[in-house]
mmCIF file of C-alpha atoms and ligand atoms in Angstrom:
data_model
loop_
_atom_site.group_PDB
_atom_site.id
_atom_site.type_symbol
_atom_site.label_atom_id
_atom_site.label_comp_id
_atom_site.label_asym_id
_atom_site.label_seq_id
_atom_site.Cartn_x
_atom_site.Cartn_y
_atom_site.Cartn_z
ATOM 1 C CA MET A 118 3.719 8.312 -49.476
ATOM 2 C CA SER A 119 2.290 5.559 -47.307
ATOM 3 C CA ALA A 120 1.544 2.109 -48.679
ATOM 4 C CA THR A 121 -2.112 2.801 -47.954
ATOM 5 C CA GLY A 122 -1.981 5.912 -50.114
ATOM 6 C CA ARG A 123 -0.586 3.982 -53.026
ATOM 7 C CA PHE A 124 -3.133 1.226 -52.552
ATOM 8 C CA LYS A 125 -5.981 3.708 -52.607
ATOM 9 C CA GLU A 126 -4.683 5.237 -55.791
ATOM 10 C CA ARG A 127 -4.674 1.859 -57.460
ATOM 11 C CA VAL A 128 -8.256 0.999 -56.597
ATOM 12 C CA SER A 129 -9.711 4.424 -57.323
ATOM 13 C CA ILE A 130 -11.638 4.274 -60.542
ATOM 14 C CA SER A 131 -13.978 6.762 -62.121
ATOM 15 C CA ASN A 132 -17.510 5.499 -62.564
ATOM 16 C CA GLY A 133 -18.281 7.605 -65.617
ATOM 17 C CA SER A 134 -21.600 9.183 -64.635
ATOM 18 C CA ASP A 135 -20.061 10.917 -61.647
ATOM 19 C CA SER A 136 -16.478 11.993 -61.198
ATOM 20 C CA ALA A 137 -16.593 10.937 -57.517
ATOM 21 C CA LYS A 138 -14.417 7.942 -56.785
ATOM 22 C CA PHE A 139 -15.824 4.447 -56.505
ATOM 23 C CA LEU A 140 -16.073 3.311 -52.876
ATOM 24 C CA PRO A 141 -15.383 -0.425 -52.490
ATOM 25 C CA VAL A 142 -17.033 -2.463 -49.710
ATOM 26 C CA ALA A 143 -13.673 -3.591 -48.352
ATOM 27 C CA GLU A 144 -10.000 -2.815 -48.706
ATOM 28 C CA PRO A 145 -6.987 -3.973 -46.715
ATOM 29 C CA ASP A 146 -5.494 -1.525 -44.208
ATOM 30 C CA LEU A 147 -1.811 -1.591 -45.164
ATOM 31 C CA THR A 148 0.949 0.795 -44.117
ATOM 32 C CA VAL A 149 4.723 1.071 -44.231
ATOM 33 C CA ALA A 150 4.795 -1.177 -41.127
ATOM 34 C CA GLU A 151 3.562 -4.131 -43.216
ATOM 35 C CA GLU A 152 5.811 -3.095 -46.101
ATOM 36 C CA GLU A 153 8.896 -3.092 -43.865
ATOM 37 C CA MET A 154 8.116 -6.459 -42.257
ATOM 38 C CA LEU A 155 7.510 -7.976 -45.670
ATOM 39 C CA LEU A 156 10.833 -6.617 -46.944
ATOM 40 C CA THR A 157 12.636 -7.959 -43.883
ATOM 41 C CA ALA A 158 11.272 -11.426 -44.622
ATOM 42 C CA PHE A 159 12.057 -11.103 -48.309
ATOM 43 C CA ARG A 160 15.628 -9.931 -47.739
ATOM 44 C CA SER A 161 16.265 -12.761 -45.276
ATOM 45 C CA GLY A 162 15.826 -15.209 -48.143
ATOM 46 C CA TRP A 163 13.284 -17.205 -46.085
ATOM 47 C CA ILE A 164 10.396 -16.635 -48.432
ATOM 48 C CA SER A 165 8.804 -20.071 -48.341
ATOM 49 C CA SER A 166 7.131 -21.976 -45.516
ATOM 50 C CA ILE A 167 10.121 -22.114 -43.187
ATOM 51 C CA GLY A 168 11.085 -18.930 -41.356
ATOM 52 C CA LYS A 169 10.983 -17.294 -37.959
ATOM 53 C CA PHE A 170 7.948 -15.099 -38.630
ATOM 54 C CA ILE A 171 5.640 -18.114 -38.958
ATOM 55 C CA GLY A 172 6.262 -19.420 -35.444
ATOM 56 C CA GLN A 173 6.204 -15.890 -34.065
ATOM 57 C CA PHE A 174 2.897 -15.068 -35.731
ATOM 58 C CA GLU A 175 1.395 -18.376 -34.542
ATOM 59 C CA GLN A 176 2.428 -17.663 -30.957
ATOM 60 C CA GLU A 177 1.356 -14.033 -30.954
ATOM 61 C CA PHE A 178 -1.998 -14.782 -32.545
ATOM 62 C CA ALA A 179 -2.722 -17.617 -30.088
ATOM 63 C CA THR A 180 -1.905 -15.250 -27.202
ATOM 64 C CA PHE A 181 -4.094 -12.562 -28.786
ATOM 65 C CA CYS A 182 -6.962 -15.116 -28.706
ATOM 66 C CA GLU A 183 -6.260 -15.932 -25.030
ATOM 67 C CA SER A 184 -5.469 -19.461 -26.192
ATOM 68 C CA ARG A 185 -2.272 -21.527 -26.270
ATOM 69 C CA HIS A 186 -1.346 -22.908 -29.693
ATOM 70 C CA GLY A 187 -1.709 -21.626 -33.233
ATOM 71 C CA VAL A 188 -1.022 -23.380 -36.532
ATOM 72 C CA CYS A 189 -0.932 -21.144 -39.588
ATOM 73 C CA VAL A 190 -2.313 -22.582 -42.804
ATOM 74 C CA SER A 191 -2.855 -21.396 -46.361
ATOM 75 C CA ASN A 192 -6.398 -20.077 -45.819
ATOM 76 C CA GLY A 193 -9.420 -20.168 -43.519
ATOM 77 C CA THR A 194 -11.036 -23.045 -45.389
ATOM 78 C CA ALA A 195 -7.925 -25.207 -44.926
ATOM 79 C CA ALA A 196 -8.016 -24.271 -41.217
ATOM 80 C CA LEU A 197 -11.592 -25.582 -40.975
ATOM 81 C CA HIS A 198 -10.761 -28.706 -42.973
ATOM 82 C CA LEU A 199 -7.786 -29.606 -40.769
ATOM 83 C CA SER A 200 -9.716 -28.869 -37.558
ATOM 84 C CA LEU A 201 -12.407 -31.323 -38.589
ATOM 85 C CA LEU A 202 -9.827 -33.953 -39.573
ATOM 86 C CA ALA A 203 -7.862 -33.435 -36.340
ATOM 87 C CA ALA A 204 -11.104 -34.027 -34.423
ATOM 88 C CA GLY A 205 -11.470 -37.342 -36.263
ATOM 89 C CA ILE A 206 -14.538 -36.247 -38.229
ATOM 90 C CA GLY A 207 -15.183 -38.192 -41.424
ATOM 91 C CA PRO A 208 -17.721 -40.115 -43.516
ATOM 92 C CA GLY A 209 -20.941 -40.950 -41.683
ATOM 93 C CA ASP A 210 -20.528 -38.094 -39.215
ATOM 94 C CA GLU A 211 -22.926 -35.169 -39.080
ATOM 95 C CA VAL A 212 -21.634 -31.672 -38.422
ATOM 96 C CA ILE A 213 -24.063 -28.904 -37.489
ATOM 97 C CA VAL A 214 -23.401 -25.578 -39.215
ATOM 98 C CA PRO A 215 -25.442 -22.385 -39.466
ATOM 99 C CA ALA A 216 -27.301 -21.862 -42.751
ATOM 100 C CA LEU A 217 -26.274 -18.209 -42.905
ATOM 101 C CA THR A 218 -22.509 -18.081 -43.364
ATOM 102 C CA PHE A 219 -19.870 -18.020 -46.068
ATOM 103 C CA VAL A 220 -19.904 -21.263 -48.046
ATOM 104 C CA ALA A 221 -16.473 -22.371 -46.777
ATOM 105 C CA THR A 222 -17.965 -23.407 -43.418
ATOM 106 C CA ALA A 223 -20.004 -26.132 -45.145
ATOM 107 C CA ALA A 224 -17.475 -26.889 -47.899
ATOM 108 C CA ALA A 225 -14.904 -27.867 -45.260
ATOM 109 C CA VAL A 226 -17.365 -30.372 -43.783
ATOM 110 C CA ARG A 227 -17.731 -31.912 -47.242
ATOM 111 C CA HIS A 228 -13.924 -31.899 -47.751
ATOM 112 C CA ALA A 229 -13.694 -33.991 -44.581
ATOM 113 C CA GLY A 230 -16.204 -36.433 -46.092
ATOM 114 C CA ALA A 231 -18.798 -35.628 -43.420
ATOM 115 C CA THR A 232 -22.417 -34.499 -43.708
ATOM 116 C CA PRO A 233 -23.366 -30.875 -43.030
ATOM 117 C CA VAL A 234 -26.661 -30.239 -41.224
ATOM 118 C CA PHE A 235 -27.902 -26.672 -41.549
ATOM 119 C CA VAL A 236 -29.568 -24.854 -38.678
ATOM 120 C CA ASP A 237 -31.437 -21.575 -38.633
ATOM 121 C CA VAL A 238 -30.008 -18.459 -37.042
ATOM 122 C CA GLU A 239 -31.115 -15.880 -34.496
ATOM 123 C CA PRO A 240 -33.095 -12.817 -35.617
ATOM 124 C CA GLU A 241 -31.013 -9.712 -36.436
ATOM 125 C CA ILE A 242 -27.642 -11.005 -35.203
ATOM 126 C CA GLY A 243 -27.688 -13.991 -37.544
ATOM 127 C CA THR A 244 -25.584 -16.428 -35.509
ATOM 128 C CA MET A 245 -26.703 -20.042 -35.068
ATOM 129 C CA ASP A 246 -29.837 -20.511 -32.977
ATOM 130 C CA PRO A 247 -29.144 -22.846 -30.013
ATOM 131 C CA ALA A 248 -32.776 -24.043 -30.068
ATOM 132 C CA ALA A 249 -32.317 -25.192 -33.661
ATOM 133 C CA VAL A 250 -29.049 -26.906 -32.739
ATOM 134 C CA VAL A 251 -30.828 -28.940 -30.051
ATOM 135 C CA ARG A 252 -33.439 -29.992 -32.618
ATOM 136 C CA ALA A 253 -30.772 -30.959 -35.175
ATOM 137 C CA ILE A 254 -28.800 -33.365 -32.976
ATOM 138 C CA THR A 255 -29.009 -37.077 -33.890
ATOM 139 C CA SER A 256 -27.001 -40.162 -32.920
ATOM 140 C CA ARG A 257 -24.670 -39.355 -35.849
ATOM 141 C CA THR A 258 -23.880 -35.787 -34.765
ATOM 142 C CA ARG A 259 -20.197 -35.403 -33.935
ATOM 143 C CA ALA A 260 -19.469 -31.677 -34.072
ATOM 144 C CA ILE A 261 -20.844 -28.162 -34.156
ATOM 145 C CA VAL A 262 -19.146 -25.429 -36.171
ATOM 146 C CA VAL A 263 -20.294 -22.133 -34.721
ATOM 147 C CA VAL A 264 -19.752 -19.004 -36.842
ATOM 148 C CA HIS A 265 -19.268 -15.572 -35.288
ATOM 149 C CA LEU A 266 -21.083 -13.835 -38.134
ATOM 150 C CA TYR A 267 -20.179 -10.320 -39.304
ATOM 151 C CA GLY A 268 -18.028 -9.840 -36.197
ATOM 152 C CA ASN A 269 -20.783 -10.854 -33.741
ATOM 153 C CA PRO A 270 -20.029 -13.636 -31.243
ATOM 154 C CA ALA A 271 -22.625 -16.403 -31.204
ATOM 155 C CA ASP A 272 -24.592 -17.327 -28.053
ATOM 156 C CA MET A 273 -21.784 -19.305 -26.411
ATOM 157 C CA ASP A 274 -23.581 -19.495 -23.026
ATOM 158 C CA SER A 275 -26.173 -21.734 -24.676
ATOM 159 C CA LEU A 276 -23.978 -23.522 -27.218
ATOM 160 C CA MET A 277 -21.163 -24.568 -24.851
ATOM 161 C CA PRO A 278 -23.369 -26.641 -22.508
ATOM 162 C CA ILE A 279 -25.201 -28.214 -25.458
ATOM 163 C CA SER A 280 -21.955 -29.438 -27.017
ATOM 164 C CA ARG A 281 -20.570 -30.552 -23.647
ATOM 165 C CA GLN A 282 -23.690 -32.477 -22.609
ATOM 166 C CA GLN A 283 -23.878 -34.227 -25.973
ATOM 167 C CA GLY A 284 -20.142 -34.959 -26.118
ATOM 168 C CA LEU A 285 -19.732 -32.983 -29.336
ATOM 169 C CA ILE A 286 -16.632 -31.273 -30.705
ATOM 170 C CA LEU A 287 -17.078 -27.505 -30.816
ATOM 171 C CA ILE A 288 -15.217 -25.581 -33.504
ATOM 172 C CA GLU A 289 -15.451 -21.802 -33.759
ATOM 173 C CA ASP A 290 -15.276 -20.372 -37.267
ATOM 174 C CA ALA A 291 -14.057 -16.908 -36.315
ATOM 175 C CA ALA A 292 -13.030 -15.853 -39.834
ATOM 176 C CA GLN A 293 -15.131 -12.697 -39.496
ATOM 177 C CA ALA A 294 -14.528 -11.865 -35.852
ATOM 178 C CA HIS A 295 -10.828 -11.561 -34.923
ATOM 179 C CA GLY A 296 -10.611 -10.043 -31.449
ATOM 180 C CA ALA A 297 -14.359 -10.046 -30.684
ATOM 181 C CA ARG A 298 -15.314 -10.651 -27.057
ATOM 182 C CA TYR A 299 -18.241 -12.546 -25.544
ATOM 183 C CA ARG A 300 -18.785 -11.786 -21.831
ATOM 184 C CA GLY A 301 -15.279 -10.386 -21.771
ATOM 185 C CA MET A 302 -13.639 -13.458 -23.293
ATOM 186 C CA LYS A 303 -12.057 -13.537 -26.720
ATOM 187 C CA VAL A 304 -13.645 -15.573 -29.483
ATOM 188 C CA GLY A 305 -11.323 -18.431 -30.325
ATOM 189 C CA SER A 306 -10.979 -19.333 -26.630
ATOM 190 C CA PHE A 307 -14.338 -21.142 -26.310
ATOM 191 C CA GLY A 308 -14.208 -24.128 -28.656
ATOM 192 C CA ASP A 309 -12.004 -27.218 -28.797
ATOM 193 C CA MET A 310 -10.506 -25.433 -31.770
ATOM 194 C CA ALA A 311 -11.072 -22.124 -33.519
ATOM 195 C CA THR A 312 -10.266 -21.081 -37.047
ATOM 196 C CA PHE A 313 -9.544 -17.665 -38.541
ATOM 197 C CA SER A 314 -9.015 -16.407 -42.077
ATOM 198 C CA PHE A 315 -6.564 -13.718 -43.174
ATOM 199 C CA TYR A 316 -8.076 -13.228 -46.609
ATOM 200 C CA GLY A 317 -7.748 -9.714 -48.063
ATOM 201 C CA ASN A 318 -11.159 -8.473 -46.939
ATOM 202 C CA LYS A 319 -10.981 -9.719 -43.331
ATOM 203 C CA VAL A 320 -10.231 -7.457 -40.360
ATOM 204 C CA ILE A 321 -6.535 -8.308 -40.580
ATOM 205 C CA THR A 322 -4.976 -9.959 -43.597
ATOM 206 C CA THR A 323 -1.926 -11.789 -44.884
ATOM 207 C CA GLY A 324 -3.191 -11.704 -48.480
ATOM 208 C CA GLU A 325 -4.329 -15.306 -48.194
ATOM 209 C CA GLY A 326 -3.915 -17.227 -44.974
ATOM 210 C CA GLY A 327 -5.565 -18.816 -41.976
ATOM 211 C CA ILE A 328 -4.884 -20.259 -38.548
ATOM 212 C CA VAL A 329 -6.160 -22.966 -36.219
ATOM 213 C CA VAL A 330 -6.071 -21.993 -32.544
ATOM 214 C CA THR A 331 -6.416 -24.455 -29.658
ATOM 215 C CA THR A 332 -5.385 -25.035 -26.051
ATOM 216 C CA ASP A 333 -5.070 -28.784 -26.703
ATOM 217 C CA SER A 334 -1.489 -29.765 -27.569
ATOM 218 C CA ALA A 335 -2.552 -33.088 -29.147
ATOM 219 C CA LEU A 336 -4.898 -31.284 -31.542
ATOM 220 C CA ASP A 337 -2.185 -28.716 -32.259
ATOM 221 C CA ALA A 338 0.296 -31.476 -33.150
ATOM 222 C CA ARG A 339 -2.248 -33.264 -35.314
ATOM 223 C CA VAL A 340 -3.088 -30.114 -37.340
ATOM 224 C CA ARG A 341 0.644 -29.353 -37.761
ATOM 225 C CA PHE A 342 1.293 -32.896 -38.988
ATOM 226 C CA LEU A 343 -1.565 -32.858 -41.521
ATOM 227 C CA ARG A 344 -0.598 -29.382 -42.763
ATOM 228 C CA ASP A 345 2.840 -30.547 -43.844
ATOM 229 C CA HIS A 346 2.225 -33.705 -45.921
ATOM 230 C CA ALA A 347 1.722 -35.829 -42.781
ATOM 231 C CA MET A 348 5.450 -36.343 -42.498
ATOM 232 C CA ASP A 349 6.911 -38.027 -39.422
ATOM 233 C CA TYR A 350 8.932 -35.461 -37.435
ATOM 234 C CA GLU A 351 11.561 -38.019 -36.472
ATOM 235 C CA ARG A 352 11.916 -39.697 -39.837
ATOM 236 C CA ARG A 353 12.145 -37.557 -42.939
ATOM 237 C CA TYR A 354 10.055 -38.702 -45.923
ATOM 238 C CA TRP A 355 8.163 -41.166 -43.768
ATOM 239 C CA HIS A 356 4.471 -40.398 -44.316
ATOM 240 C CA PRO A 357 2.254 -42.756 -42.320
ATOM 241 C CA GLU A 358 -0.911 -41.135 -43.773
ATOM 242 C CA VAL A 359 -2.073 -39.052 -46.696
ATOM 243 C CA GLY A 360 -1.474 -35.431 -45.725
ATOM 244 C CA TYR A 361 -1.922 -31.987 -47.237
ATOM 245 C CA ASN A 362 0.196 -29.051 -48.231
ATOM 246 C CA TYR A 363 -1.696 -26.340 -46.410
ATOM 247 C CA ARG A 364 1.343 -24.287 -45.368
ATOM 248 C CA ILE A 365 1.640 -20.515 -45.159
ATOM 249 C CA THR A 366 4.753 -18.587 -46.224
ATOM 250 C CA ASN A 367 7.129 -16.547 -44.088
ATOM 251 C CA LEU A 368 6.269 -13.546 -46.289
ATOM 252 C CA GLN A 369 2.595 -13.832 -45.361
ATOM 253 C CA ALA A 370 3.391 -14.326 -41.676
ATOM 254 C CA ALA A 371 5.518 -11.149 -41.745
ATOM 255 C CA ILE A 372 2.529 -9.155 -43.030
ATOM 256 C CA GLY A 373 0.339 -10.854 -40.408
ATOM 257 C CA LEU A 374 2.640 -9.832 -37.563
ATOM 258 C CA ALA A 375 2.565 -6.195 -38.652
ATOM 259 C CA GLN A 376 -1.238 -6.335 -38.970
ATOM 260 C CA LEU A 377 -1.605 -7.912 -35.532
ATOM 261 C CA ASN A 378 0.599 -5.183 -34.021
ATOM 262 C CA ARG A 379 -1.767 -2.629 -35.516
ATOM 263 C CA PHE A 380 -4.937 -4.509 -34.532
ATOM 264 C CA GLN A 381 -6.174 -1.860 -32.120
ATOM 265 C CA GLU A 382 -5.505 0.991 -34.529
ATOM 266 C CA ILE A 383 -7.202 -0.886 -37.394
ATOM 267 C CA THR A 384 -10.344 -1.714 -35.400
ATOM 268 C CA GLU A 385 -10.602 1.731 -33.770
ATOM 269 C CA LYS A 386 -10.655 3.313 -37.227
ATOM 270 C CA ARG A 387 -13.360 0.880 -38.313
ATOM 271 C CA LEU A 388 -15.410 1.533 -35.169
ATOM 272 C CA LYS A 389 -15.325 5.254 -35.912
ATOM 273 C CA ILE A 390 -16.670 4.561 -39.402
ATOM 274 C CA LEU A 391 -19.470 2.434 -37.919
ATOM 275 C CA GLU A 392 -20.323 5.262 -35.481
ATOM 276 C CA MET A 393 -20.521 7.718 -38.389
ATOM 277 C CA TYR A 394 -23.034 5.441 -40.106
ATOM 278 C CA ARG A 395 -25.044 5.007 -36.900
ATOM 279 C CA ASN A 396 -25.100 8.759 -36.293
ATOM 280 C CA GLY A 397 -26.281 9.514 -39.836
ATOM 281 C CA GLY A 398 -29.949 9.585 -38.794
ATOM 282 C CA LEU A 399 -31.040 6.763 -41.122
ATOM 283 C CA GLU A 400 -31.830 4.216 -38.390
ATOM 284 C CA ASP A 401 -34.618 6.306 -36.849
ATOM 285 C CA ARG A 402 -35.899 7.742 -40.118
ATOM 286 C CA PHE A 403 -36.255 4.474 -41.997
ATOM 287 C CA GLY A 404 -36.243 1.749 -39.349
ATOM 288 C CA ILE A 405 -33.017 0.245 -40.674
ATOM 289 C CA LYS A 406 -30.194 -1.054 -38.497
ATOM 290 C CA PHE A 407 -26.440 -0.824 -38.832
ATOM 291 C CA ASN A 408 -24.639 -3.882 -37.403
ATOM 292 C CA PRO A 409 -27.206 -5.139 -34.880
ATOM 293 C CA LYS A 410 -25.309 -6.538 -31.916
ATOM 294 C CA ARG A 411 -25.805 -8.788 -28.932
ATOM 295 C CA ILE A 412 -25.686 -7.346 -25.417
ATOM 296 C CA ARG A 413 -22.628 -8.110 -23.281
ATOM 297 C CA THR A 414 -20.497 -8.630 -26.361
ATOM 298 C CA GLU A 415 -17.804 -6.636 -28.055
ATOM 299 C CA ALA A 416 -18.314 -7.261 -31.740
ATOM 300 C CA THR A 417 -15.395 -6.780 -34.104
ATOM 301 C CA PRO A 418 -16.137 -4.093 -36.663
ATOM 302 C CA TRP A 419 -15.833 -6.124 -39.862
ATOM 303 C CA LEU A 420 -18.175 -5.310 -42.754
ATOM 304 C CA ILE A 421 -20.763 -2.606 -42.179
ATOM 305 C CA CYS A 422 -24.159 -4.328 -42.350
ATOM 306 C CA VAL A 423 -27.392 -2.588 -43.292
ATOM 307 C CA LEU A 424 -30.481 -4.487 -42.199
ATOM 308 C CA LEU A 425 -33.728 -3.261 -43.762
ATOM 309 C CA PRO A 426 -37.030 -3.544 -41.810
ATOM 310 C CA GLU A 427 -38.755 -6.928 -41.645
ATOM 311 C CA ASP A 428 -41.737 -5.895 -43.770
ATOM 312 C CA VAL A 429 -39.660 -4.721 -46.723
ATOM 313 C CA ALA A 430 -40.868 -5.942 -50.157
ATOM 314 C CA PRO A 431 -38.506 -8.433 -51.833
ATOM 315 C CA GLU A 432 -37.543 -6.145 -54.750
ATOM 316 C CA ILE A 433 -36.598 -3.192 -52.531
ATOM 317 C CA PRO A 434 -33.089 -4.276 -51.493
ATOM 318 C CA TYR A 435 -32.144 -4.724 -55.169
ATOM 319 C CA ALA A 436 -33.498 -1.277 -56.050
ATOM 320 C CA ILE A 437 -31.554 0.323 -53.207
ATOM 321 C CA ARG A 438 -28.326 -1.457 -54.118
ATOM 322 C CA ALA A 439 -28.739 -0.476 -57.775
ATOM 323 C CA GLU A 440 -29.120 3.154 -56.788
ATOM 324 C CA LEU A 441 -26.016 2.991 -54.608
ATOM 325 C CA LYS A 442 -24.080 1.447 -57.476
ATOM 326 C CA GLU A 443 -25.115 4.312 -59.713
ATOM 327 C CA GLY A 444 -23.718 6.694 -57.138
ATOM 328 C CA GLY A 445 -20.366 4.870 -57.159
ATOM 329 C CA VAL A 446 -21.060 3.057 -53.893
ATOM 330 C CA ASP A 447 -20.208 -0.637 -53.805
ATOM 331 C CA THR A 448 -22.507 -3.009 -51.896
ATOM 332 C CA ARG A 449 -22.649 -6.731 -51.291
ATOM 333 C CA PRO A 450 -25.697 -8.785 -50.312
ATOM 334 C CA TYR A 451 -25.770 -10.906 -47.167
ATOM 335 C CA PHE A 452 -24.860 -14.562 -47.713
ATOM 336 C CA ILE A 453 -27.386 -16.798 -49.453
ATOM 337 C CA PRO A 454 -28.601 -19.509 -47.043
ATOM 338 C CA LEU A 455 -26.372 -22.473 -47.829
ATOM 339 C CA HIS A 456 -29.157 -25.048 -47.987
ATOM 340 C CA ASP A 457 -30.439 -23.120 -51.038
ATOM 341 C CA LEU A 458 -27.168 -23.663 -52.969
ATOM 342 C CA PRO A 459 -27.027 -26.576 -55.481
ATOM 343 C CA PRO A 460 -24.392 -28.728 -53.686
ATOM 344 C CA TYR A 461 -26.247 -28.460 -50.375
ATOM 345 C CA VAL A 462 -29.969 -28.641 -51.199
ATOM 346 C CA ASN A 463 -30.244 -32.297 -50.227
ATOM 347 C CA TYR A 464 -28.900 -31.959 -46.708
ATOM 348 C CA ARG A 465 -31.072 -31.643 -43.651
ATOM 349 C CA ALA A 466 -32.102 -28.118 -42.583
ATOM 350 C CA VAL A 467 -33.522 -27.544 -39.104
ATOM 351 C CA ALA A 468 -35.247 -24.481 -37.641
ATOM 352 C CA ALA A 469 -35.824 -23.651 -33.964
ATOM 353 C CA ASP A 470 -39.354 -25.131 -34.176
ATOM 354 C CA GLY A 471 -38.011 -28.349 -35.689
ATOM 355 C CA SER A 472 -39.356 -27.596 -39.170
ATOM 356 C CA SER A 473 -37.127 -27.505 -42.246
ATOM 357 C CA CYS A 474 -38.143 -23.959 -43.143
ATOM 358 C CA LEU A 475 -35.294 -21.647 -42.158
ATOM 359 C CA THR A 476 -37.322 -18.450 -42.160
ATOM 360 C CA VAL A 477 -34.868 -16.341 -40.171
ATOM 361 C CA SER A 478 -31.892 -17.145 -42.421
ATOM 362 C CA ARG A 479 -33.983 -16.414 -45.515
ATOM 363 C CA SER A 480 -35.337 -13.179 -44.087
ATOM 364 C CA LEU A 481 -31.919 -11.823 -43.063
ATOM 365 C CA SER A 482 -30.421 -12.859 -46.385
ATOM 366 C CA ALA A 483 -33.200 -11.052 -48.273
ATOM 367 C CA ARG A 484 -32.964 -7.726 -46.441
ATOM 368 C CA GLY A 485 -29.311 -7.375 -45.463
ATOM 369 C CA PHE A 486 -26.410 -5.922 -47.404
ATOM 370 C CA ASN A 487 -22.953 -4.505 -46.771
ATOM 371 C CA VAL A 488 -21.784 -0.993 -47.623
ATOM 372 C CA PRO A 489 -18.260 0.484 -47.788
ATOM 373 C CA SER A 490 -16.537 -0.528 -44.546
ATOM 374 C CA SER A 491 -12.883 0.416 -44.902
ATOM 375 C CA GLY A 492 -11.254 2.109 -41.932
ATOM 376 C CA ASN A 493 -9.605 4.499 -44.380
ATOM 377 C CA LEU A 494 -12.874 6.061 -45.577
ATOM 378 C CA THR A 495 -13.041 9.805 -44.993
ATOM 379 C CA ARG A 496 -15.941 11.615 -43.327
ATOM 380 C CA GLN A 497 -16.905 12.847 -46.824
ATOM 381 C CA ASP A 498 -16.887 9.280 -48.173
ATOM 382 C CA VAL A 499 -19.206 8.069 -45.394
ATOM 383 C CA ASP A 500 -21.456 11.119 -45.799
ATOM 384 C CA ARG A 501 -21.727 10.325 -49.478
ATOM 385 C CA VAL A 502 -22.814 6.746 -48.727
ATOM 386 C CA ILE A 503 -25.308 7.952 -46.077
ATOM 387 C CA ASN A 504 -26.776 10.572 -48.420
ATOM 388 C CA THR A 505 -27.044 8.189 -51.362
ATOM 389 C CA LEU A 506 -28.576 5.506 -49.156
ATOM 390 C CA GLY A 507 -30.954 8.059 -47.597
ATOM 391 C CA ARG A 508 -32.179 9.220 -51.022
ATOM 392 C CA ALA A 509 -32.698 5.592 -52.124
ATOM 393 C CA LEU A 510 -34.620 4.755 -48.947
ATOM 394 C CA GLU A 511 -36.758 7.844 -49.320
ATOM 395 C CA ARG A 512 -37.620 6.990 -52.906
ATOM 396 C CA VAL A 513 -38.593 3.390 -52.147
ATOM 397 C CA SER A 514 -40.637 4.346 -49.083
ATOM 398 C CA ALA A 515 -42.512 6.973 -51.140
ATOM 399 C CA SER A 516 -43.386 4.545 -53.940
HETATM 400 C C1 LIG B 894 -13.691 -15.954 -45.174
HETATM 401 C C2 LIG B 894 -14.383 -17.041 -44.452
HETATM 402 C C3 LIG B 894 -13.913 -18.363 -44.472
HETATM 403 C C4 LIG B 894 -12.855 -18.851 -45.393
HETATM 404 O O1 LIG B 894 -11.671 -18.227 -45.389
HETATM 405 P P1 LIG B 894 -10.711 -18.294 -46.664
HETATM 406 O O2 LIG B 894 -9.443 -17.749 -46.081
HETATM 407 O O3 LIG B 894 -11.306 -17.433 -47.715
HETATM 408 O O4 LIG B 894 -10.585 -19.719 -47.070
HETATM 409 C C5 LIG B 894 -14.549 -19.299 -43.689
HETATM 410 N N1 LIG B 894 -15.609 -18.989 -42.934
HETATM 411 C C6 LIG B 894 -16.107 -17.747 -42.906
HETATM 412 C C7 LIG B 894 -17.278 -17.483 -42.013
HETATM 413 C C8 LIG B 894 -15.525 -16.736 -43.680
HETATM 414 O O5 LIG B 894 -16.041 -15.510 -43.660
#
C-alpha cells in the first residue's frame, strides 16, 4: 500500500450522523518516493542539521524559483524573520504588510523589533493593493513584505517600481504560492528576498520547514550566518553577534527533495480538483467564485477558496459552514484582518483612499472560506462537497 493510502486511513474518521468519511480541508500528498528518501537520510545516520540533502534541496529549490541561493530554515516564520534581519530591519523601521494574510507575516516584523503597517488588499484576489502601499509610505518605511495570497501572485508590475523608487527592500512571502508565475516569471524571483513555508498544509511540505531564496550572495551569507547561532565560519565558537538556531534537518530536506521532484504531479492533481469545483455549476447558480485569479498569472492551486457574493448577509457564511460540517465537510474561514487582532490593533492601517478603514480586507474575510482541497480527493468526494454546498446555498438564498 502507498504511504498516501496509509495516511488517508489514519485521518479518516466517522462523523456519527453520516457514515461518509470526514473530508479535511488539507492533507499532505505523500507517497513511497518521500518514504524512501526519508529512509535513505535516516539510514545514513545524518539525521540532524548537517547532511547532503540540505544543500541539495536548497540548490534545487532556488533553481525551481529561477533564483540563485536558498537557505533552508526551521519554518516559514523563521525565514521571514531572518530575511528582515538580513536586510538590516529593526526598531524604528516601518514594514508594510497586507492586512489579509496569515499572522506570521506581521509576527516576523515584530520579532525583528520593527513596526508593521497594514495595507488593504485588492478586491477578489486579496493581495496587497499598490495604491494603499503608496499611501502608507513614510520617512520611516524601510521594507514591503508582499504576500502571494492563496496561490495568487500580487501585482508585481505596480509594486516593483514603488519599492525601487522609494529605495525600499522588497520581500516576497510566498508561503502559499510555490511555483506560481506572474507574467511568466516565478514568484520568489521578484523581491530582494523571498520566503517559503513547508508546513504540512502547504503545496509541498517537509513537515515543518521554510526557505529564504535570493540572488544576492551577501544576503544569502547573512541569513546562513544568523540561522546557525551567528558563528564565524573561520573560527569555531566565535560568535560576533547574537544568532538563532533556525536550522532544518537532513530528514526534512530529504522529504522536501522528493516533494519537489513530484511538484508537477502534485499541482496537476490539485488543478483537476479545482476544475471539478469550477465545473460543478455553483458559480453561475449562486454568484459564488472558486479561486478568483488575476489575468496573465499562473496561480498555484493551494487551498480551494469559495468567495460568496458581495451582498451576502454577515450570518450566512457561518450557516453555510455549519451545514457543511454536519455533512462531514471541513471548512476554514479566510484570515481575519490582522489589524483586528489584539497584538496589532494599535498599528497604522491604510486603505487605497488613505483612510484607516480596510473595507476590502474585511469584506473578503467575511465572505470567504476554504473547502477540502487535497489532490487525493476522489470525484465522489468533490461531488459530495459540491452537493452539500449547493444545498446550503439554496437554503440560505431561499430564506
Ligand atoms: C504558512 C505561512 C507562513 C508561516 O509559515 P510557517 O512555516 O507556519 O512558520 C507565513 N506566511 C504565510 C502567508 C503563510 O501562509
